[in-house]
């Protein structure tokens, strides 16, 4: 049976890549929702997320955080798989996504690159192995000048992985946006620095700095297509799975 995949945000830069990857995977491109669709488009444009979900087996969603809760409700009502790559979600948005996972298969990831997910696995193990009183953890990321949220979702995911390895909550140890007379660095803090400029697809570095050594773990993305390929892989994997909030680690068999 050919799997039908719809795309929320199909007219955007990421949406166009997703559409190409759906076709390349021999799935059926149902169509999508989006703004400023060209008249000569080769896909169907639906009125809203509910109509798109009804016509699809899975919906790829790389839109805006402000739509997360309404999309969660629509996908839950449809019973279809939801592949969510939107970042910058609030606590209420995250709660809506988690609630949707109680009724439908949801694959949520800040980054669908296999390489980044391997970095996350390593970050957790390094966090557990390198004690916070001796190794300061810092995360530096850089993205294109149009990116609207900071730190990036991937940077936050790396921070969460380190925090999990250390057995702490990231929210309790985050240091971000240092400026002025901040005082000495707190022991156990996980620091974030966000750089924006040009058209950088995505660069993330996790640094563990000790008195006698420094360890640097870096991932660089050169083409957004790696995210699209991973997201389509997640959609094909998620269809007909039991309801649950999955991660890309599950898709890759790394959980």
Coordinates of C-alpha atoms in Angstrom, one line a residue:
X1 CA 0.0 0.0 0.0
X2 CA 1.4 3.4 -1.0
X3 CA 1.6 5.7 2.0
X4 CA 0.0 9.2 1.6
X5 CA 2.0 12.0 3.1
X6 CA 0.8 15.6 3.4
X7 CA 2.9 18.6 4.2
X8 CA 2.0 21.6 6.5
X9 CA 4.0 24.5 5.2
X10 CA 4.5 23.0 1.7
X11 CA 5.2 26.4 0.1
X12 CA 8.1 27.2 2.3
X13 CA 11.8 26.4 1.7
X14 CA 11.7 23.3 3.9
X15 CA 8.3 22.3 2.6
X16 CA 9.5 22.2 -1.0
X17 CA 12.4 19.9 0.0
X18 CA 10.0 17.7 1.9
X19 CA 7.8 17.4 -1.2
X20 CA 10.7 16.3 -3.3
X21 CA 11.8 13.7 -0.8
X22 CA 8.3 12.3 -0.5
X23 CA 8.2 11.6 -4.2
X24 CA 11.8 10.3 -4.1
X25 CA 10.7 7.8 -1.4
X26 CA 7.9 6.5 -3.7
X27 CA 5.2 7.7 -1.3
X28 CA 2.2 9.6 -2.5
X29 CA 2.4 13.4 -2.0
X30 CA -1.2 14.2 -0.9
X31 CA -0.6 18.0 -1.1
X32 CA -0.3 20.5 1.6
X33 CA -1.2 23.8 3.2
X34 CA 0.8 27.0 2.9
X35 CA 1.0 30.6 1.8
X36 CA 1.6 32.1 -1.6
X37 CA 1.3 28.9 -3.6
X38 CA 2.2 29.3 -7.3
X39 CA -0.7 28.9 -9.7
X40 CA 1.3 26.3 -11.7
X41 CA 2.0 24.2 -8.6
X42 CA 2.2 20.4 -9.1
X43 CA 0.4 19.6 -5.8
X44 CA -3.0 20.0 -4.3
X45 CA -3.5 22.9 -1.8
X46 CA -5.9 22.2 1.1
X47 CA -7.9 24.7 2.9
X48 CA -6.7 23.8 6.4
X49 CA -4.8 21.2 8.5
X50 CA -7.9 19.2 9.2
X51 CA -8.6 18.7 5.4
X52 CA -5.0 17.8 4.8
X53 CA -4.9 15.3 7.7
X54 CA -8.1 13.6 6.5
X55 CA -6.6 13.0 3.0
X56 CA -3.2 11.7 4.4
X57 CA -1.8 8.8 6.3
X58 CA 0.9 11.1 7.9
X59 CA 1.4 14.8 8.0
X60 CA 4.9 16.5 8.0
X61 CA 4.8 19.7 10.0
X62 CA 7.6 22.3 9.8
X63 CA 5.5 25.4 10.3
X64 CA 5.4 27.9 13.3
X65 CA 5.2 27.4 17.0
X66 CA 2.0 29.4 17.1
X67 CA 0.2 26.6 15.2
X68 CA 1.3 23.7 17.4
X69 CA -1.7 23.5 19.6
X70 CA -4.3 23.8 16.8
X71 CA -2.4 21.3 14.7
X72 CA -2.2 18.9 17.7
X73 CA -6.0 19.1 18.0
X74 CA -6.6 18.6 14.3
X75 CA -4.2 15.6 14.0
X76 CA -5.6 14.0 17.1
X77 CA -9.1 14.2 15.7
X78 CA -7.9 12.7 12.4
X79 CA -6.2 9.8 13.9
X80 CA -3.2 10.2 11.5
X81 CA 0.5 10.2 12.2
X82 CA 2.1 13.6 12.9
X83 CA 5.8 14.3 12.2
X84 CA 6.6 17.5 14.0
X85 CA 9.8 19.4 13.3
X86 CA 8.6 22.9 14.5
X87 CA 10.9 24.4 17.2
X88 CA 10.5 27.2 19.7
X89 CA 7.5 25.6 21.4
X90 CA 6.2 26.9 24.7
X91 CA 5.5 24.7 27.7
X92 CA 1.8 24.7 26.7
X93 CA 2.7 23.8 23.2
X94 CA 4.8 20.9 24.4
X95 CA 2.0 19.7 26.6
X96 CA -0.4 19.7 23.6
X97 CA 2.1 17.6 21.6
X98 CA 2.4 15.2 24.5
X99 CA -1.3 14.9 24.8
X100 CA -1.6 14.2 21.1
X101 CA 0.8 11.3 21.5
X102 CA -1.7 9.6 23.8
X103 CA -4.0 9.2 20.8
X104 CA -1.9 9.1 17.7
X105 CA 1.7 8.3 16.7
X106 CA 3.7 11.5 17.0
X107 CA 7.4 11.8 16.0
X108 CA 8.8 15.0 17.4
X109 CA 12.3 16.0 16.8
X110 CA 14.2 19.3 16.8
X111 CA 16.4 17.8 14.1
X112 CA 15.8 14.9 11.8
X113 CA 19.4 14.4 10.8
X114 CA 20.8 11.0 11.7
X115 CA 24.1 12.6 12.5
X116 CA 22.6 15.1 15.0
X117 CA 20.7 12.3 16.7
X118 CA 24.0 10.4 17.1
X119 CA 25.4 13.6 18.7
X120 CA 22.5 13.6 21.1
X121 CA 23.3 10.0 22.2
X122 CA 26.9 10.8 22.6
X123 CA 26.1 14.1 24.5
X124 CA 24.1 12.1 27.1
X125 CA 26.9 9.6 27.6
X126 CA 29.5 12.4 27.9
X127 CA 27.3 14.2 30.4
X128 CA 27.2 11.1 32.5
X129 CA 30.9 10.4 32.2
X130 CA 32.3 13.9 32.7
X131 CA 31.5 15.3 36.2
X132 CA 30.0 18.8 36.3
X133 CA 32.4 20.0 39.0
X134 CA 35.3 19.3 36.7
X135 CA 34.0 19.8 33.2
X136 CA 32.1 22.9 32.1
X137 CA 29.5 22.2 29.4
X138 CA 29.0 24.9 26.7
X139 CA 26.9 24.7 23.6
X140 CA 27.5 27.1 20.6
X141 CA 25.2 27.2 17.6
X142 CA 25.0 29.2 14.4
X143 CA 22.2 29.5 11.9
X144 CA 21.1 31.7 9.0
X145 CA 20.0 35.3 9.7
X146 CA 16.3 34.5 9.1
X147 CA 16.0 32.0 12.0
X148 CA 13.5 33.4 14.6
X149 CA 14.2 31.3 17.8
X150 CA 17.3 31.1 19.9
X151 CA 18.9 28.9 21.1
X152 CA 18.0 26.6 18.4
X153 CA 15.8 23.5 19.1
X154 CA 18.8 21.3 18.3
X155 CA 21.0 23.2 20.8
X156 CA 18.4 22.8 23.5
X157 CA 18.1 19.1 22.7
X158 CA 21.9 18.8 23.1
X159 CA 21.6 20.6 26.4
X160 CA 18.8 18.3 27.6
X161 CA 20.9 15.3 26.6
X162 CA 23.8 16.5 28.7
X163 CA 21.5 17.3 31.6
X164 CA 19.9 13.9 31.4
X165 CA 23.3 12.3 31.6
X166 CA 24.1 14.4 34.7
X167 CA 20.7 13.6 36.3
X168 CA 19.5 17.2 36.4
X169 CA 16.8 19.3 34.7
X170 CA 18.1 21.6 32.0
X171 CA 15.9 24.4 33.2
X172 CA 17.7 24.4 36.5
X173 CA 21.2 24.8 35.1
X174 CA 20.9 26.8 31.9
X175 CA 23.0 29.9 31.4
X176 CA 22.2 31.8 28.2
X177 CA 22.8 35.3 26.8
X178 CA 25.6 36.4 29.2
X179 CA 26.2 40.1 29.2
X180 CA 27.8 42.6 31.5
X181 CA 29.1 41.8 35.0
X182 CA 27.7 38.3 35.4
X183 CA 30.0 37.0 38.1
X184 CA 31.9 33.7 37.9
X185 CA 30.5 30.8 36.0
X186 CA 28.3 28.6 38.2
X187 CA 29.5 25.0 38.8
X188 CA 27.3 22.6 36.9
X189 CA 25.8 25.2 34.5
X190 CA 25.1 24.3 30.9
X191 CA 25.8 27.4 28.8
X192 CA 24.4 28.5 25.5
X193 CA 25.6 30.9 22.8
X194 CA 23.6 31.6 19.7
X195 CA 25.1 33.1 16.5
X196 CA 23.1 34.4 13.5
X197 CA 24.4 35.4 10.1
X198 CA 24.4 34.7 6.4
X199 CA 22.8 31.5 5.2
X200 CA 24.4 29.0 7.6
X201 CA 22.2 25.8 7.5
X202 CA 23.1 24.8 11.0
X203 CA 26.3 24.3 13.1
X204 CA 26.3 23.0 16.7
X205 CA 29.2 22.4 19.0
X206 CA 29.2 20.9 22.4
X207 CA 32.3 21.8 24.5
X208 CA 33.4 20.2 27.7
X209 CA 36.1 22.4 29.2
X210 CA 38.2 21.2 32.1
X211 CA 41.4 22.6 33.6
X212 CA 43.6 20.1 31.8
X213 CA 41.7 19.2 28.6
X214 CA 38.9 20.3 26.3
X215 CA 36.6 18.0 24.4
X216 CA 34.7 19.4 21.3
X217 CA 31.8 17.5 19.6
X218 CA 30.6 19.3 16.4
X219 CA 28.0 18.7 13.8
X220 CA 27.7 20.8 10.6
X221 CA 24.8 20.6 8.2
X222 CA 25.6 21.7 4.6
X223 CA 22.2 21.0 3.0
X224 CA 18.7 21.2 4.5
X225 CA 17.8 18.1 2.5
X226 CA 19.3 15.9 5.2
X227 CA 16.4 17.1 7.5
X228 CA 13.8 16.5 4.8
X229 CA 15.1 13.0 4.1
X230 CA 15.1 12.1 7.8
X231 CA 11.5 13.5 8.3
X232 CA 10.1 11.5 5.4
X233 CA 11.9 8.4 6.8
X234 CA 10.1 9.1 10.1
X235 CA 6.7 9.5 8.4
X236 CA 7.1 6.1 6.7
X237 CA 8.1 4.5 10.0
X238 CA 5.3 6.1 12.0
X239 CA 2.3 5.1 9.9
X240 CA 0.3 2.3 11.7
X241 CA 2.5 2.6 14.9
X242 CA 0.6 2.6 18.2
X243 CA -0.1 6.0 19.7
X244 CA 3.0 7.4 21.5
X245 CA 5.2 10.4 21.5
X246 CA 8.2 9.1 19.6
X247 CA 11.6 10.7 18.8
X248 CA 14.0 10.3 15.9
X249 CA 16.0 8.0 18.2
X250 CA 13.1 5.6 18.0
X251 CA 13.0 5.8 14.2
X252 CA 16.7 5.1 14.0
X253 CA 16.5 2.2 16.5
X254 CA 18.7 4.0 19.0
X255 CA 16.3 4.4 21.9

